[in-house]
Amino acid sequence: MANPLRYEVLNLYKNLLYLGREYPKGADYFRTRLKAAFLKNKAEKDPEKIKELITRGEFVIKELEALYFLRKYRALKQRYYEDDNK
């Protein structure tokens, strides 16, 4: 793996690991899945394929952030607004 891509991959892994601490199914579940996903593509040498995988990882980061934001929004909504269905 080329050096600039290596640092991008390591940074991506660290960011995902940090975001996985609050994953709904638990940090251990997230960590094992994350490690398996990275180890599956460990032998990849093609820079274009690596960039594609990095892009997919960045998409996952955005999805996790959206998930956490939505969970936080729902919790605040339940706390401060009455349920109109009652």
Coordinates of C-alpha atoms in Angstrom, one line a residue:
M1 CA 0.0 0.0 0.0
A2 CA 1.3 3.5 -0.9
N3 CA 2.3 5.7 2.1
P4 CA -0.3 8.5 1.5
L5 CA -3.1 5.9 1.2
R6 CA -1.8 4.0 4.3
Y7 CA -2.3 7.1 6.4
E8 CA -5.7 7.7 5.0
V9 CA -6.7 4.1 5.8
L10 CA -5.3 4.3 9.3
N11 CA -7.1 7.6 9.9
L12 CA -10.4 6.1 8.6
Y13 CA -10.0 3.1 10.9
K14 CA -9.4 5.3 13.9
N15 CA -12.4 7.5 13.1
L16 CA -14.6 4.5 12.6
L17 CA -13.3 2.9 15.8
Y18 CA -14.1 6.2 17.7
L19 CA -17.6 6.4 16.3
G20 CA -18.3 2.8 17.0
R21 CA -18.1 3.4 20.8
E22 CA -21.8 4.5 20.8
Y23 CA -23.1 1.9 18.3
P24 CA -26.5 0.6 19.3
K25 CA -25.5 -3.1 19.3
G26 CA -22.4 -2.3 21.4
A27 CA -18.8 -1.3 20.9
D28 CA -17.5 -4.9 20.9
Y29 CA -19.9 -5.9 18.1
F30 CA -18.8 -2.9 16.0
R31 CA -15.1 -3.4 16.7
T32 CA -15.2 -7.0 15.6
R33 CA -17.1 -6.2 12.4
L34 CA -14.8 -3.3 11.6
K35 CA -11.7 -5.4 12.1
A36 CA -13.1 -8.1 9.9
A37 CA -13.9 -5.6 7.1
F38 CA -10.4 -4.1 7.2
L39 CA -8.7 -7.5 7.3
K40 CA -10.8 -8.7 4.4
N41 CA -9.2 -6.0 2.2
K42 CA -5.8 -6.1 3.8
A43 CA -4.0 -7.5 0.7
E44 CA -5.4 -5.0 -1.7
K45 CA -2.6 -3.3 -3.7
D46 CA -4.5 -1.4 -6.4
P47 CA -4.5 2.3 -5.5
E48 CA -7.8 2.9 -7.3
K49 CA -9.5 0.1 -5.4
I50 CA -8.1 1.4 -2.1
K51 CA -9.4 4.9 -2.8
E52 CA -12.8 3.3 -3.6
L53 CA -12.8 1.4 -0.3
I54 CA -11.8 4.6 1.5
T55 CA -14.7 6.4 -0.1
R56 CA -17.1 3.7 1.1
G57 CA -15.6 4.0 4.6
E58 CA -16.2 7.7 4.6
F59 CA -19.8 7.0 3.5
V60 CA -20.2 4.7 6.5
I61 CA -18.9 7.5 8.8
K62 CA -21.6 9.9 7.5
E63 CA -24.2 7.2 8.0
L64 CA -23.1 6.6 11.6
E65 CA -23.1 10.3 12.3
A66 CA -26.7 10.5 10.9
L67 CA -27.7 7.5 13.0
Y68 CA -26.4 9.1 16.2
F69 CA -27.9 12.5 15.4
L70 CA -31.3 10.9 14.7
R71 CA -31.1 8.9 17.9
K72 CA -30.3 12.1 19.9
Y73 CA -33.1 14.0 18.1
R74 CA -35.7 11.2 18.9
A75 CA -34.6 11.2 22.6
L76 CA -35.0 15.0 22.8
K77 CA -38.4 14.9 21.1
Q78 CA -39.7 12.2 23.5
R79 CA -38.5 14.2 26.4
Y80 CA -39.9 17.6 25.4
Y81 CA -42.9 17.0 23.2
E82 CA -46.2 15.3 24.1
D83 CA -47.4 12.3 22.1
D84 CA -50.3 13.6 19.9
N85 CA -51.7 10.0 19.4
K86 CA -53.0 9.8 23.0

